[in-house]
Amino acid sequence: MISGQEVEMFCGVVGNQNEAYKLDCMGAIKAPMDFTIVASWQETIMRAIFPPAINGGFLKLLHLAEPLEAGDTCITDACISSVKNTNAGKAVQVKGHVFCDSPTIIRVTSSFLYHSCFTNFKNTFETIDEPDYVVKLLDDTTEWLAWEAESQLVKAGVTLVFHICFQVIFKDKTSYCNVCATRDVFLHDQLKHLKKVGCPKGDQWCQRFWINRQH
């Protein structure tokens, strides 16, 4: 729970004198972006960036506007999205999220460089989230889909949304020793929310998709 006292104290420490961040302001107390970054970093990203598997900074944060205010209850998480051996050293990227009442309101991407010469490609990988693919069914042939429930079988004309995420394991700096994918199929419900209904069968389509993607 973010309190107005915490926001005001933080702004006092960093020298932010904006009246919008003080207890005696009119209306809800907004939290400045640097407070939001602290909320994203505290514990979650810091834990994720130093796992035992990385024997290791360049920092890059991508953020939105000022989405937090006093009284909000937030949950944060973070995970390592890539570990690469580059000519300059081992590059590690961490993605963090801040959730407020379920929706994701902040996404933070931070990149670090452990400056040294790394030749061991064990534990080097990259997670690639593809943009959503929207597909309108032209007929009732859906044997290539595994449905969550038989009652969810759909008819021609229905629009499906595909979420695809690749994880590649590096063999060296320019080639891979393994490529795998997670894929889910969603439908929009009456409230326009995405609901998972199944996933594509087999791996052949995934392999072809990856080969086409490389070209």
Coordinates of C-alpha atoms in Angstrom, one line a residue:
M1 CA 0.0 0.0 0.0
I2 CA 1.4 3.4 -1.0
S3 CA 0.8 6.0 1.6
G4 CA 0.9 9.8 1.1
Q5 CA 3.5 10.0 3.9
E6 CA 5.9 7.7 1.9
V7 CA 5.4 9.8 -1.2
E8 CA 6.1 13.1 0.6
M9 CA 9.1 11.7 2.5
F10 CA 10.6 10.3 -0.8
C11 CA 10.1 13.6 -2.5
G12 CA 11.7 15.4 0.4
V13 CA 14.8 13.1 0.2
V14 CA 15.3 13.6 -3.5
G15 CA 14.5 17.3 -3.4
N16 CA 11.2 17.3 -5.3
Q17 CA 9.2 20.2 -4.1
N18 CA 6.2 19.8 -6.4
E19 CA 3.0 20.6 -4.5
A20 CA 1.2 17.7 -6.2
Y21 CA 3.3 15.3 -4.1
K22 CA 2.6 16.8 -0.7
L23 CA 0.0 15.8 1.9
D24 CA -1.7 19.2 1.9
C25 CA -2.3 19.2 -1.9
M26 CA -5.8 19.3 -3.3
G27 CA -7.1 15.8 -4.4
A28 CA -5.2 12.5 -4.5
I29 CA -1.5 12.6 -4.0
K30 CA 0.3 11.5 -7.2
A31 CA 3.5 9.5 -7.0
P32 CA 6.4 10.9 -9.2
M33 CA 8.0 8.7 -11.8
D34 CA 11.2 8.2 -9.8
F35 CA 9.1 6.8 -6.9
T36 CA 7.5 4.4 -9.5
I37 CA 10.9 3.2 -10.6
V38 CA 11.8 2.5 -6.9
A39 CA 8.6 0.5 -6.6
S40 CA 9.6 -1.5 -9.7
W41 CA 13.1 -2.1 -8.6
Q42 CA 12.7 -2.8 -4.9
E43 CA 13.4 -6.5 -4.2
T44 CA 12.0 -7.9 -7.5
I45 CA 14.3 -6.7 -10.2
M46 CA 17.3 -6.6 -7.8
R47 CA 16.7 -10.3 -6.9
A48 CA 16.2 -11.3 -10.6
I49 CA 19.4 -9.6 -11.8
F50 CA 21.7 -11.5 -9.5
P51 CA 20.9 -15.2 -9.7
P52 CA 23.6 -17.8 -9.1
A53 CA 23.6 -18.8 -12.8
I54 CA 25.0 -15.4 -13.8
N55 CA 28.6 -14.8 -12.7
G56 CA 28.8 -11.3 -13.5
G57 CA 25.9 -0.9 -15.6
F58 CA 24.4 0.0 -18.5
L59 CA 20.9 0.9 -17.5
K60 CA 17.9 1.7 -19.7
L61 CA 14.4 2.2 -18.3
L62 CA 11.3 2.4 -20.5
H63 CA 8.4 3.9 -18.6
L64 CA 5.0 5.5 -19.1
A65 CA 3.4 8.5 -17.4
E66 CA 2.7 8.9 -13.6
P67 CA 0.2 6.0 -13.0
L68 CA 0.5 5.6 -9.2
E69 CA -1.0 7.6 -6.4
A70 CA -1.4 7.4 -2.7
G71 CA -3.7 4.6 -1.6
D72 CA -2.9 2.3 -4.5
T73 CA -2.0 -1.3 -3.6
C74 CA 0.6 -2.7 -6.0
I75 CA 2.3 -6.0 -6.7
T76 CA 5.6 -6.2 -8.5
D77 CA 7.4 -9.0 -10.3
A78 CA 10.5 -9.4 -12.5
C79 CA 12.3 -12.0 -14.5
I80 CA 15.4 -12.3 -16.7
S81 CA 14.4 -12.1 -20.3
S82 CA 17.8 -12.6 -21.9
V83 CA 21.5 -13.5 -21.1
K84 CA 23.9 -13.0 -24.0
N85 CA 27.6 -13.1 -24.4
T86 CA 28.7 -10.1 -26.5
N87 CA 32.0 -8.7 -27.6
A88 CA 31.8 -6.2 -24.7
G89 CA 30.8 -8.8 -22.1
K90 CA 27.8 -10.6 -20.7
A91 CA 24.6 -8.6 -21.4
V92 CA 21.6 -9.3 -19.1
Q93 CA 18.1 -7.9 -19.6
V94 CA 15.5 -7.9 -16.9
K95 CA 11.8 -7.1 -17.4
G96 CA 9.7 -6.0 -14.5
H97 CA 6.0 -5.3 -14.1
V98 CA 3.9 -3.4 -11.6
F99 CA 0.3 -4.5 -11.2
C100 CA -2.4 -2.3 -9.6
D101 CA -5.8 -3.9 -9.2
S102 CA -4.7 -6.7 -11.7
P103 CA -3.9 -4.8 -14.9
T104 CA -0.2 -4.1 -15.6
I105 CA 0.3 -0.4 -15.3
I106 CA 4.1 -0.2 -15.6
R107 CA 6.7 -2.2 -17.6
V108 CA 10.3 -1.7 -16.8
T109 CA 13.1 -3.1 -19.0
S110 CA 16.7 -2.8 -17.6
S111 CA 19.9 -3.9 -19.3
F112 CA 23.2 -4.6 -17.6
L113 CA 26.6 -5.3 -18.9
Y114 CA 29.2 -7.4 -17.0
H115 CA 32.4 -6.2 -18.6
S116 CA 34.7 -9.1 -19.2
C117 CA 35.4 -11.8 -21.8
F118 CA 32.9 -14.7 -21.5
T119 CA 33.3 -17.8 -23.6
N120 CA 31.0 -20.2 -21.8
F121 CA 27.5 -20.1 -23.4
K122 CA 25.9 -22.2 -20.7
N123 CA 22.8 -20.4 -19.4
T124 CA 22.7 -17.9 -22.3
F125 CA 19.3 -17.5 -23.8
E126 CA 16.7 -15.0 -25.1
T127 CA 13.0 -14.8 -24.6
I128 CA 11.2 -13.3 -27.6
D129 CA 7.5 -12.2 -27.2
E130 CA 5.9 -12.0 -30.6
P131 CA 3.2 -9.4 -31.3
D132 CA -0.3 -10.9 -31.1
Y133 CA -1.6 -12.5 -34.3
V134 CA -5.2 -12.0 -35.2
V135 CA -6.7 -14.8 -37.4
K136 CA -10.3 -15.0 -38.7
L137 CA -11.4 -18.6 -39.4
L138 CA -12.7 -19.1 -42.9
D139 CA -14.2 -22.5 -42.2
D140 CA -14.9 -25.0 -39.4
T141 CA -11.7 -27.0 -39.9
T142 CA -9.8 -26.6 -36.6
E143 CA -8.2 -30.0 -36.2
W144 CA -4.9 -28.2 -35.9
L145 CA -6.1 -26.7 -32.6
A146 CA -6.3 -28.4 -29.2
W147 CA -9.2 -26.9 -27.3
E148 CA -9.4 -26.4 -23.6
A149 CA -12.9 -27.8 -23.6
E150 CA -15.1 -29.3 -26.4
S151 CA -17.7 -26.7 -25.6
Q152 CA -15.3 -24.0 -26.8
L153 CA -15.2 -25.3 -30.4
V154 CA -15.7 -22.3 -32.7
K155 CA -17.3 -21.8 -36.1
A156 CA -16.2 -20.1 -39.3
G157 CA -16.1 -16.3 -39.0
V158 CA -14.8 -16.3 -35.4
T159 CA -11.6 -14.2 -34.8
L160 CA -8.8 -15.9 -32.7
V161 CA -5.9 -14.1 -31.1
F162 CA -2.6 -16.0 -31.0
H163 CA 0.1 -15.3 -28.3
I164 CA 3.5 -16.8 -29.3
C165 CA 6.7 -16.6 -27.2
F166 CA 10.0 -18.1 -28.3
Q167 CA 12.9 -19.1 -26.0
V168 CA 16.2 -19.6 -27.8
I169 CA 19.3 -21.2 -26.3
F170 CA 22.6 -19.9 -27.7
K171 CA 25.3 -22.2 -29.0
D172 CA 27.6 -19.3 -29.7
K173 CA 27.2 -15.5 -30.3
T174 CA 25.4 -16.0 -33.7
S175 CA 23.7 -19.4 -33.6
Y176 CA 21.3 -21.4 -31.4
C177 CA 21.4 -25.0 -30.1
N178 CA 17.7 -25.0 -29.3
V179 CA 14.5 -23.1 -30.1
C180 CA 11.2 -23.8 -28.3
A181 CA 7.9 -21.9 -28.1
T182 CA 4.8 -21.5 -26.0
R183 CA 1.7 -20.6 -27.8
D184 CA -1.9 -19.9 -26.7
V185 CA -5.1 -19.2 -28.5
F186 CA -7.6 -16.6 -27.1
L187 CA -11.1 -15.4 -27.8
H188 CA -12.6 -12.1 -26.8
D189 CA -15.5 -12.6 -24.4
Q190 CA -18.6 -10.3 -24.2
L191 CA -16.6 -7.8 -22.2
K192 CA -13.8 -7.8 -24.8
H193 CA -11.5 -9.6 -22.3
L194 CA -9.2 -12.2 -23.7
K195 CA -10.0 -15.7 -22.6
K196 CA -7.7 -18.7 -23.4
V197 CA -9.5 -21.4 -25.4
G198 CA -6.7 -23.6 -26.6
C199 CA -3.3 -23.9 -28.3
P200 CA -2.0 -25.1 -31.7
K201 CA -1.1 -28.8 -32.0
G202 CA 2.4 -30.1 -32.8
D203 CA 5.6 -28.2 -33.3
Q204 CA 6.0 -28.2 -37.1
W205 CA 4.1 -25.0 -37.6
C206 CA 6.3 -23.4 -34.9
Q207 CA 9.5 -24.5 -36.6
R208 CA 8.3 -23.1 -40.0
F209 CA 7.2 -19.9 -38.3
W210 CA 10.7 -19.5 -36.7
I211 CA 12.5 -20.2 -40.0
N212 CA 10.3 -17.6 -41.8
R213 CA 10.9 -15.1 -39.0
Q214 CA 14.7 -15.4 -39.5
H215 CA 14.3 -14.4 -43.2

